[in-house]
């Protein structure tokens, strides 16, 4: 910090012979003894020097250690310096229980592995990072059923339209058009915590000879935790995803509005009550107004600023619970 007006200060320091003797007599403790001695003011250093000279020695305690100072150790000199700046030594308190550990604990709590399917020839380890849709970095993954779809001009133009819509909503997404099987791509994106998957098949691009042309322009939307799917027009899918990740709609709401897409994954690797579901937790929290009630208690406490805020919050929550 630069001073507006320079100041003159007396600087006390040991002479060279005394400083050298500290190293010989106190060895590894010499630096702390030197810092102690040179930390005295000009007046205090003169007083200390007189006391040691009169008694021949003096015992001092520094950092819970006792040291015997001799008169040869207490030979001070001083000079007058002009100071233009005040220097500060910054320091940071870094507790061992940092935010990185808390964040890791949250991720660990959200991660699980689906039971292995004995008929699965690929033996994929189906890990799932069951993040809430509201906090998942990527909200959706766009995938063609296979490379035959990925090369279709219709697919590419539809994906470009989805890109524009995702950008308009400010939602993160990924495109996975790799050569891996659809099952492997589902599995690896479940492990990334992506809550929804958009899949384009031959019906989507209107080239399924055995299927109905009514399905042209539609896609399947797969939910990560349950592995269930619905079919809906691709022009509506981003709007539906926006409502889902903002917690306006639950997955059950979406299932009630659109036709379910039957597929074996729902029966074989779906949740089936065996793994934790972010959706179940969200529905429970919404039903009991947990977030709303807790936020009200916190806001009231911040307004009143009681001496014990935690006790005040607990009291407000207890009052709500008793009603």
Coordinates of N, CA and C in Angstrom, one line a residue, residues 73-171:
X73 N 24.7 -12.1 22.5 CA 23.6 -12.3 21.6 C 22.8 -11.0 21.4
X74 N 22.9 -10.1 22.3 CA 22.0 -8.9 22.3 C 22.8 -7.6 22.0
X75 N 23.5 -7.7 20.9 CA 24.2 -6.5 20.5 C 23.4 -5.9 19.3
X76 N 22.7 -4.8 19.5 CA 21.8 -4.2 18.5 C 22.4 -3.0 17.8
X77 N 22.0 -2.8 16.6 CA 22.3 -1.6 15.9 C 20.9 -1.1 15.4
X78 N 20.9 0.1 15.0 CA 19.7 0.6 14.4 C 20.0 1.7 13.3
X79 N 19.0 1.8 12.4 CA 19.1 2.8 11.4 C 17.7 3.4 11.2
X80 N 17.7 4.6 10.5 CA 16.4 5.2 10.2 C 16.2 5.0 8.7
X81 N 15.0 4.4 8.4 CA 14.6 4.2 7.0 C 13.4 5.1 6.7
X82 N 13.4 5.5 5.4 CA 12.2 6.2 4.9 C 11.3 5.2 4.2
X83 N 10.1 5.1 4.7 CA 9.1 4.1 4.2 C 8.1 4.8 3.3
X84 N 8.0 4.3 2.1 CA 7.0 4.8 1.1 C 5.8 3.9 1.0
X85 N 6.0 2.6 1.4 CA 4.9 1.7 1.3 C 4.7 0.9 2.6
X86 N 3.4 0.5 2.8 CA 3.2 -0.5 3.9 C 3.0 -1.8 3.3
X87 N 3.8 -2.8 3.7 CA 3.8 -4.1 3.1 C 3.0 -5.1 4.0
X88 N 2.1 -5.9 3.3 CA 1.3 -6.8 4.0 C 1.7 -8.2 3.5
X89 N 1.7 -9.2 4.3 CA 1.9 -10.6 3.9 C 0.5 -11.3 3.9
X90 N 0.0 -11.6 2.7 CA -1.3 -12.2 2.6 C -1.2 -13.7 3.1
X91 N -2.3 -14.2 3.6 CA -2.4 -15.6 4.0 C -3.8 -16.1 3.8
X92 N -3.9 -17.4 3.6 CA -5.2 -18.0 3.4 C -5.4 -19.1 4.3
X93 N -6.5 -19.2 5.0 CA -6.9 -20.3 5.8 C -7.5 -21.4 4.9
X94 N -6.8 -22.5 4.8 CA -7.3 -23.6 3.9 C -7.6 -24.8 4.7
X95 N -8.9 -24.9 5.0 CA -9.3 -26.1 5.8 C -9.2 -27.4 5.0
X96 N -8.9 -28.5 5.6 CA -8.8 -29.8 4.9 C -10.1 -30.2 4.3
X97 N -11.2 -29.8 4.9 CA -12.5 -30.2 4.3 C -13.0 -29.1 3.4
X98 N -12.5 -29.1 2.2 CA -12.8 -28.1 1.2 C -14.0 -28.4 0.3
X99 N -14.3 -27.4 -0.5 CA -15.5 -27.6 -1.4 C -15.3 -28.8 -2.4
X100 N -14.0 -29.1 -2.7 CA -13.8 -30.2 -3.6 C -14.3 -31.5 -3.0
X101 N -14.1 -31.7 -1.7 CA -14.5 -32.9 -1.1 C -16.0 -32.9 -1.0
X102 N -16.7 -31.8 -0.7 CA -18.1 -31.8 -0.6 C -18.7 -32.1 -2.0
X103 N -18.1 -31.5 -3.0 CA -18.7 -31.8 -4.4 C -18.5 -33.2 -4.8
X104 N -17.3 -33.8 -4.4 CA -17.1 -35.2 -4.7 C -18.1 -36.1 -3.9
X105 N -18.4 -35.7 -2.7 CA -19.4 -36.5 -2.0 C -20.8 -36.5 -2.6
X106 N -21.1 -35.3 -3.2 CA -22.4 -35.2 -3.8 C -22.4 -36.1 -5.1
X107 N -21.3 -36.1 -5.8 CA -21.3 -36.9 -7.0 C -21.3 -38.4 -6.7
X108 N -20.6 -38.7 -5.6 CA -20.5 -40.1 -5.2 C -21.9 -40.6 -4.8
X109 N -22.6 -39.8 -4.1 CA -24.0 -40.1 -3.6 C -24.9 -40.3 -4.8
X110 N -24.6 -39.6 -5.9 CA -25.5 -39.7 -7.1 C -25.2 -40.8 -8.0
X111 N -24.1 -41.5 -7.8 CA -23.6 -42.5 -8.8 C -24.0 -43.9 -8.3
X112 N -24.4 -44.7 -9.2 CA -24.7 -46.2 -9.0 C -24.5 -46.9 -10.2
X113 N -24.5 -48.3 -10.1 CA -24.4 -49.1 -11.3 C -25.6 -50.0 -11.4
X114 N -26.1 -50.1 -12.6 CA -27.3 -51.0 -12.8 C -26.9 -52.4 -12.7
X115 N -27.8 -53.3 -12.2 CA -27.5 -54.7 -12.2 C -27.1 -55.3 -13.6
X116 N -26.2 -56.2 -13.6 CA -25.7 -56.8 -14.9 C -26.8 -57.7 -15.4
X117 N -27.0 -57.6 -16.7 CA -28.0 -58.4 -17.4 C -27.2 -59.7 -17.8
X118 N -27.6 -60.9 -17.4 CA -26.8 -62.1 -17.7 C -26.8 -62.4 -19.2
X119 N -27.8 -61.9 -20.0 CA -27.9 -62.1 -21.4 C -27.2 -61.0 -22.2
X120 N -26.6 -60.1 -21.5 CA -25.8 -59.0 -22.2 C -24.5 -59.5 -22.7
X121 N -24.4 -59.7 -24.0 CA -23.1 -60.2 -24.6 C -22.0 -59.2 -24.5
X122 N -22.3 -57.9 -24.5 CA -21.3 -56.9 -24.5 C -20.7 -56.7 -23.1
X123 N -21.4 -57.2 -22.0 CA -21.0 -57.1 -20.6 C -20.6 -55.6 -20.3
X124 N -21.5 -54.7 -20.6 CA -21.3 -53.3 -20.4 C -21.6 -53.0 -18.9
X125 N -20.6 -52.3 -18.2 CA -20.9 -51.8 -16.9 C -21.7 -50.5 -17.0
X126 N -23.0 -50.6 -16.6 CA -23.9 -49.5 -16.8 C -24.0 -48.6 -15.6
X127 N -23.0 -47.8 -15.5 CA -23.0 -46.8 -14.4 C -23.9 -45.6 -14.7
X128 N -24.5 -45.1 -13.7 CA -25.4 -44.0 -13.8 C -25.1 -42.9 -12.8
X129 N -24.9 -41.6 -13.4 CA -24.7 -40.5 -12.5 C -26.1 -39.8 -12.4
X130 N -26.8 -40.0 -11.4 CA -28.2 -39.6 -11.3 C -28.4 -38.2 -10.8
X131 N -27.8 -37.3 -11.6 CA -27.9 -35.9 -11.2 C -29.3 -35.4 -11.5
X132 N -29.8 -34.4 -10.7 CA -31.0 -33.8 -11.0 C -30.9 -33.1 -12.3
X133 N -32.0 -33.1 -13.1 CA -32.0 -32.4 -14.4 C -31.6 -30.9 -14.3
X134 N -32.0 -30.3 -13.2 CA -31.7 -28.9 -13.0 C -30.2 -28.6 -12.9
X135 N -29.4 -29.5 -12.5 CA -28.0 -29.2 -12.3 C -27.1 -30.0 -13.3
X136 N -27.7 -30.9 -14.0 CA -26.8 -31.6 -15.0 C -26.3 -30.7 -16.0
X137 N -24.9 -30.7 -16.3 CA -24.3 -29.8 -17.2 C -24.9 -29.9 -18.6
X138 N -25.1 -31.1 -19.1 CA -25.8 -31.4 -20.4 C -27.2 -31.9 -20.1
X139 N -28.1 -31.3 -20.8 CA -29.5 -31.7 -20.5 C -30.0 -32.8 -21.4
X140 N -29.4 -33.0 -22.6 CA -29.8 -34.0 -23.5 C -28.7 -34.4 -24.4
X141 N -28.8 -35.7 -24.9 CA -27.9 -36.2 -25.9 C -28.7 -36.5 -27.2
X142 N -28.2 -36.1 -28.3 CA -28.8 -36.4 -29.6 C -28.1 -37.5 -30.3
X143 N -28.8 -38.6 -30.7 CA -28.2 -39.7 -31.2 C -29.0 -40.3 -32.4
X144 N -28.3 -40.7 -33.5 CA -29.0 -41.5 -34.5 C -29.0 -42.9 -34.1
X145 N -30.0 -43.7 -34.5 CA -30.0 -45.1 -34.1 C -28.8 -45.8 -34.6
X146 N -28.3 -45.6 -35.8 CA -27.0 -46.1 -36.2 C -26.5 -45.2 -37.3
X147 N -25.4 -45.7 -38.0 CA -24.7 -44.8 -39.0 C -25.6 -44.7 -40.2
X148 N -26.5 -45.6 -40.5 CA -27.4 -45.5 -41.6 C -28.2 -44.2 -41.5
X149 N -28.6 -43.9 -40.3 CA -29.4 -42.7 -40.0 C -28.6 -41.5 -40.1
X150 N -27.3 -41.6 -39.5 CA -26.5 -40.4 -39.4 C -26.1 -39.8 -40.8
X151 N -26.1 -40.7 -41.8 CA -25.7 -40.2 -43.2 C -26.9 -39.6 -43.9
X152 N -28.1 -39.6 -43.4 CA -29.3 -39.1 -44.1 C -29.3 -37.6 -44.0
X153 N -29.6 -36.9 -45.1 CA -29.7 -35.5 -45.2 C -30.8 -35.0 -44.3
X154 N -31.9 -35.7 -44.2 CA -33.1 -35.4 -43.4 C -32.7 -35.3 -41.9
X155 N -31.9 -36.3 -41.5 CA -31.4 -36.3 -40.1 C -30.6 -35.1 -39.8
X156 N -29.7 -34.8 -40.7 CA -28.7 -33.7 -40.5 C -29.5 -32.4 -40.4
X157 N -30.5 -32.2 -41.3 CA -31.2 -30.9 -41.2 C -32.1 -30.8 -40.0
X158 N -32.6 -31.9 -39.5 CA -33.4 -31.9 -38.3 C -32.5 -31.6 -37.1
X159 N -31.3 -32.2 -37.0 CA -30.4 -31.9 -35.9 C -30.0 -30.4 -35.9
X160 N -29.8 -29.8 -37.1 CA -29.5 -28.4 -37.1 C -30.6 -27.6 -36.5
X161 N -31.8 -28.0 -36.8 CA -33.0 -27.2 -36.2 C -33.0 -27.4 -34.7
X162 N -32.7 -28.6 -34.2 CA -32.6 -28.8 -32.8 C -31.5 -27.9 -32.1
X163 N -30.4 -27.8 -32.8 CA -29.3 -27.0 -32.3 C -29.7 -25.6 -32.1
X164 N -30.4 -25.0 -33.0 CA -30.9 -23.6 -32.9 C -31.9 -23.5 -31.7
X165 N -32.8 -24.5 -31.6 CA -33.8 -24.4 -30.5 C -33.1 -24.6 -29.1
X166 N -32.1 -25.5 -29.0 CA -31.4 -25.6 -27.7 C -30.7 -24.3 -27.4
X167 N -30.1 -23.7 -28.4 CA -29.4 -22.4 -28.2 C -30.3 -21.3 -27.7
X168 N -31.5 -21.3 -28.3 CA -32.5 -20.3 -27.9 C -33.0 -20.4 -26.4
X169 N -33.0 -21.7 -25.9 CA -33.3 -21.9 -24.5 C -32.1 -21.8 -23.6
X170 N -30.9 -21.8 -24.2 CA -29.7 -21.7 -23.3 C -29.4 -23.1 -22.7
X171 N -29.8 -24.2 -23.3 CA -29.6 -25.5 -22.7 C -28.4 -26.2 -23.3

